[in-house]
mmCIF file of C-alpha atoms in Angstrom:
data_model
loop_
_atom_site.group_PDB
_atom_site.id
_atom_site.type_symbol
_atom_site.label_atom_id
_atom_site.label_comp_id
_atom_site.label_asym_id
_atom_site.label_seq_id
_atom_site.Cartn_x
_atom_site.Cartn_y
_atom_site.Cartn_z
ATOM 1 C CA MET A 1 -124.955 -224.338 173.690
ATOM 2 C CA PHE A 2 -123.048 -226.710 175.924
ATOM 3 C CA LEU A 3 -119.251 -226.404 176.206
ATOM 4 C CA TYR A 4 -116.886 -228.809 178.156
ATOM 5 C CA VAL A 5 -113.154 -227.722 178.514
ATOM 6 C CA PRO A 6 -110.827 -230.251 180.260
ATOM 7 C CA ARG A 7 -107.630 -228.898 181.868
ATOM 8 C CA PHE A 8 -109.099 -225.391 181.872
ATOM 9 C CA LEU A 9 -106.660 -223.495 184.221
ATOM 10 C CA SER A 10 -102.838 -223.775 184.800
ATOM 11 C CA GLN A 11 -101.834 -226.341 187.436
ATOM 12 C CA SER A 12 -100.613 -223.457 189.506
ATOM 13 C CA ASP A 13 -103.920 -221.693 189.452
ATOM 14 C CA HIS A 14 -105.767 -224.964 190.188
ATOM 15 C CA ARG A 15 -103.436 -225.475 193.135
ATOM 16 C CA HIS A 16 -104.125 -221.832 194.407
ATOM 17 C CA LEU A 17 -107.853 -222.584 194.325
ATOM 18 C CA LEU A 18 -107.488 -225.837 196.076
ATOM 19 C CA ASP A 19 -105.404 -224.150 198.790
ATOM 20 C CA GLU A 20 -107.735 -221.132 199.265
ATOM 21 C CA LEU A 21 -111.025 -222.956 199.159
ATOM 22 C CA SER A 22 -110.198 -226.178 201.090
ATOM 23 C CA GLY A 23 -110.990 -224.499 204.554
ATOM 24 C CA ALA A 24 -113.948 -222.487 203.487
ATOM 25 C CA ARG A 25 -116.970 -222.783 205.872
ATOM 26 C CA LEU A 26 -119.931 -223.648 203.601
ATOM 27 C CA ASN A 27 -123.614 -223.110 204.358
ATOM 28 C CA ASP A 28 -126.452 -225.655 203.776
ATOM 29 C CA GLU A 29 -128.854 -224.333 201.129
ATOM 30 C CA LYS A 30 -132.500 -224.676 202.162
ATOM 31 C CA ASN A 31 -135.156 -225.072 199.381
ATOM 32 C CA SER A 32 -132.399 -225.081 196.700
ATOM 33 C CA MET A 33 -132.589 -226.639 193.194
ATOM 34 C CA ALA A 34 -130.079 -229.087 194.511
ATOM 35 C CA PRO A 35 -131.147 -230.453 197.974
ATOM 36 C CA GLY A 36 -128.023 -231.274 200.073
ATOM 37 C CA ARG A 37 -125.791 -228.796 198.215
ATOM 38 C CA LEU A 38 -123.463 -226.543 200.341
ATOM 39 C CA ARG A 39 -122.245 -223.103 199.264
ATOM 40 C CA ILE A 40 -120.573 -219.901 200.030
ATOM 41 C CA HIS A 41 -120.040 -216.580 198.129
ATOM 42 C CA VAL A 42 -116.409 -215.913 197.120
ATOM 43 C CA PRO A 43 -115.417 -212.381 198.207
ATOM 44 C CA PRO A 44 -113.738 -209.975 195.978
ATOM 45 C CA GLY A 45 -110.064 -209.635 196.617
ATOM 46 C CA THR A 46 -109.465 -213.449 196.927
ATOM 47 C CA LYS A 47 -107.243 -215.329 194.511
ATOM 48 C CA THR A 48 -110.355 -217.240 193.427
ATOM 49 C CA HIS A 49 -112.334 -214.101 192.590
ATOM 50 C CA ARG A 50 -109.293 -212.588 190.686
ATOM 51 C CA ILE A 51 -108.922 -215.767 188.629
ATOM 52 C CA PHE A 52 -112.484 -215.835 187.576
ATOM 53 C CA THR A 53 -112.713 -212.148 186.766
ATOM 54 C CA SER A 54 -109.362 -211.875 185.121
ATOM 55 C CA PRO A 55 -108.671 -210.087 181.905
ATOM 56 C CA GLN A 56 -107.383 -213.440 180.419
ATOM 57 C CA LEU A 57 -110.673 -215.148 181.112
ATOM 58 C CA THR A 58 -112.546 -211.986 179.663
ATOM 59 C CA GLU A 59 -110.504 -212.352 176.547
ATOM 60 C CA TYR A 60 -110.839 -216.093 176.400
ATOM 61 C CA PHE A 61 -114.792 -215.995 176.673
ATOM 62 C CA SER A 62 -115.004 -213.067 174.230
ATOM 63 C CA HIS A 63 -112.903 -214.961 171.710
ATOM 64 C CA VAL A 64 -114.738 -218.265 172.152
ATOM 65 C CA PHE A 65 -118.218 -216.790 171.802
ATOM 66 C CA ASP A 66 -117.193 -214.184 169.237
ATOM 67 C CA ARG A 67 -118.741 -211.256 171.128
ATOM 68 C CA PRO A 68 -117.611 -208.864 173.896
ATOM 69 C CA LEU A 69 -118.232 -210.565 177.365
ATOM 70 C CA VAL A 70 -117.440 -209.392 180.822
ATOM 71 C CA PRO A 71 -117.419 -211.122 184.270
ATOM 72 C CA GLY A 72 -120.762 -210.961 185.833
ATOM 73 C CA ALA A 73 -119.632 -211.121 189.429
ATOM 74 C CA HIS A 74 -120.951 -207.682 190.360
ATOM 75 C CA LEU A 75 -124.505 -209.029 189.306
ATOM 76 C CA VAL A 76 -124.238 -212.747 190.141
ATOM 77 C CA PRO A 77 -121.862 -213.553 192.983
ATOM 78 C CA ILE A 78 -119.090 -216.155 192.445
ATOM 79 C CA GLU A 79 -119.844 -219.156 194.538
ATOM 80 C CA TYR A 80 -117.936 -222.082 195.887
ATOM 81 C CA ARG A 81 -120.164 -225.136 196.135
ATOM 82 C CA MET A 82 -119.902 -228.772 197.505
ATOM 83 C CA TYR A 83 -122.027 -231.645 196.359
ATOM 84 C CA PRO A 84 -121.622 -234.246 199.187
ATOM 85 C CA PRO A 85 -123.047 -237.891 199.403
ATOM 86 C CA GLY A 86 -126.814 -237.583 199.576
ATOM 87 C CA CYS A 87 -126.972 -234.412 197.477
ATOM 88 C CA GLN A 88 -130.021 -235.090 195.156
ATOM 89 C CA GLY A 89 -128.385 -233.446 192.140
ATOM 90 C CA MET A 90 -130.497 -231.053 189.859
ATOM 91 C CA LYS A 91 -133.562 -232.041 187.769
ATOM 92 C CA TRP A 92 -133.610 -231.206 184.065
ATOM 93 C CA HIS A 93 -133.770 -227.368 183.637
ATOM 94 C CA ARG A 94 -132.677 -224.383 181.544
ATOM 95 C CA ASP A 95 -130.823 -221.689 183.545
ATOM 96 C CA THR A 96 -132.762 -218.463 183.852
ATOM 97 C CA GLU A 97 -131.501 -215.332 182.122
ATOM 98 C CA LEU A 98 -130.793 -212.867 184.999
ATOM 99 C CA VAL A 99 -128.670 -210.271 183.228
ATOM 100 C CA GLY A 100 -129.495 -210.616 179.478
ATOM 101 C CA ARG A 101 -127.252 -212.913 177.477
ATOM 102 C CA GLN A 102 -125.251 -214.801 180.170
ATOM 103 C CA TYR A 103 -123.011 -217.815 180.195
ATOM 104 C CA GLU A 104 -123.294 -219.977 183.271
ATOM 105 C CA CYS A 105 -119.676 -221.327 184.048
ATOM 106 C CA VAL A 106 -119.034 -224.392 186.326
ATOM 107 C CA TYR A 107 -115.394 -224.947 187.116
ATOM 108 C CA THR A 108 -114.856 -228.396 188.758
ATOM 109 C CA LEU A 109 -112.242 -228.091 191.466
ATOM 110 C CA THR A 110 -112.443 -231.678 192.851
ATOM 111 C CA ASN A 111 -114.637 -234.656 191.790
ATOM 112 C CA THR A 112 -114.651 -238.087 193.556
ATOM 113 C CA SER A 113 -118.348 -238.504 193.070
ATOM 114 C CA ASP A 114 -120.375 -240.714 190.867
ATOM 115 C CA SER A 115 -122.512 -237.701 189.727
ATOM 116 C CA VAL A 116 -122.550 -236.696 186.130
ATOM 117 C CA THR A 117 -123.781 -233.685 184.206
ATOM 118 C CA MET A 118 -126.316 -234.437 181.478
ATOM 119 C CA TRP A 119 -127.418 -232.353 178.586
ATOM 120 C CA ARG A 120 -129.872 -232.643 175.771
ATOM 121 C CA ASP A 121 -129.024 -231.779 172.228
ATOM 122 C CA PHE A 122 -131.460 -230.062 169.772
ATOM 123 C CA ILE A 123 -133.224 -233.426 168.801
ATOM 124 C CA GLY A 124 -133.533 -234.530 172.504
ATOM 125 C CA ARG A 125 -130.567 -236.935 172.792
ATOM 126 C CA GLU A 126 -129.042 -237.118 176.260
ATOM 127 C CA HIS A 127 -125.255 -236.791 176.726
ATOM 128 C CA PRO A 128 -123.485 -237.530 179.882
ATOM 129 C CA VAL A 129 -120.312 -235.619 180.943
ATOM 130 C CA ARG A 130 -118.175 -236.570 183.968
ATOM 131 C CA ALA A 131 -116.582 -233.329 185.050
ATOM 132 C CA GLU A 132 -112.923 -234.068 185.729
ATOM 133 C CA PRO A 133 -110.985 -231.784 188.263
ATOM 134 C CA ASN A 134 -109.716 -228.618 186.553
ATOM 135 C CA SER A 135 -112.438 -228.674 183.865
ATOM 136 C CA LEU A 136 -115.111 -226.160 182.934
ATOM 137 C CA ILE A 137 -118.674 -226.537 181.734
ATOM 138 C CA VAL A 138 -120.358 -223.456 180.112
ATOM 139 C CA VAL A 139 -124.088 -223.325 179.395
ATOM 140 C CA GLN A 140 -125.819 -220.280 177.877
ATOM 141 C CA ALA A 141 -128.700 -219.178 180.131
ATOM 142 C CA GLY A 142 -132.066 -219.966 178.568
ATOM 143 C CA GLY A 143 -130.408 -222.443 176.177
ATOM 144 C CA VAL A 144 -129.752 -226.148 176.452
ATOM 145 C CA GLU A 145 -131.637 -228.239 178.986
ATOM 146 C CA HIS A 146 -129.218 -229.946 181.500
ATOM 147 C CA ALA A 147 -129.319 -231.963 184.795
ATOM 148 C CA VAL A 148 -126.969 -233.193 187.298
ATOM 149 C CA THR A 149 -127.388 -236.694 188.782
ATOM 150 C CA PRO A 150 -127.430 -237.378 192.555
ATOM 151 C CA VAL A 151 -124.248 -237.972 194.456
ATOM 152 C CA THR A 152 -124.290 -241.439 196.096
ATOM 153 C CA VAL A 153 -120.484 -241.868 196.512
ATOM 154 C CA GLY A 154 -117.748 -239.232 196.987
ATOM 155 C CA GLU A 155 -118.074 -235.573 196.450
ATOM 156 C CA ARG A 156 -117.749 -232.797 193.945
ATOM 157 C CA THR A 157 -116.660 -229.216 194.593
ATOM 158 C CA ILE A 158 -117.081 -226.398 192.058
ATOM 159 C CA VAL A 159 -116.791 -222.661 191.496
ATOM 160 C CA LYS A 160 -119.816 -221.254 189.761
ATOM 161 C CA PHE A 161 -119.412 -217.889 187.958
ATOM 162 C CA VAL A 162 -121.019 -215.894 185.155
ATOM 163 C CA PHE A 163 -119.939 -214.051 182.125
ATOM 164 C CA CYS A 164 -122.358 -211.633 180.208
ATOM 165 C CA GLU A 165 -122.587 -208.978 177.646
ATOM 166 C CA PRO A 166 -121.442 -205.594 178.903
#
């Protein structure tokens, strides 16, 4: 299961996220799946945390996936990540199920990079997706294989969060 949703949030919510996260002090991740990636956990109480754990998103995901789902931020922290030039991307993988049936969500905040997300369908065909700002990619953990190509130009910033079964 691979889902791409352009223009995911309202322009107002997208602007709030840009304003809140633009000054965040990111940490270099050592030995990560994506060498060169920077990240920080998004604390509860912030506008960003409230948006990605909201009742509206809970209703949206439960409707789209036709099952009750809840934000997984209490189990898997929400993260703000930056992929700058030189970030090596992510090799082909399937996300690990950490909390049962979970949906890995990647909200693209900004993207001036040449990097694309790739996914393989059930017969092995590869599909590229250039994640535009204010878009969402959702992958069910343990499901579809996907990868992210290296960043050679520009940068991409995302918010990563999880929805899961109660």
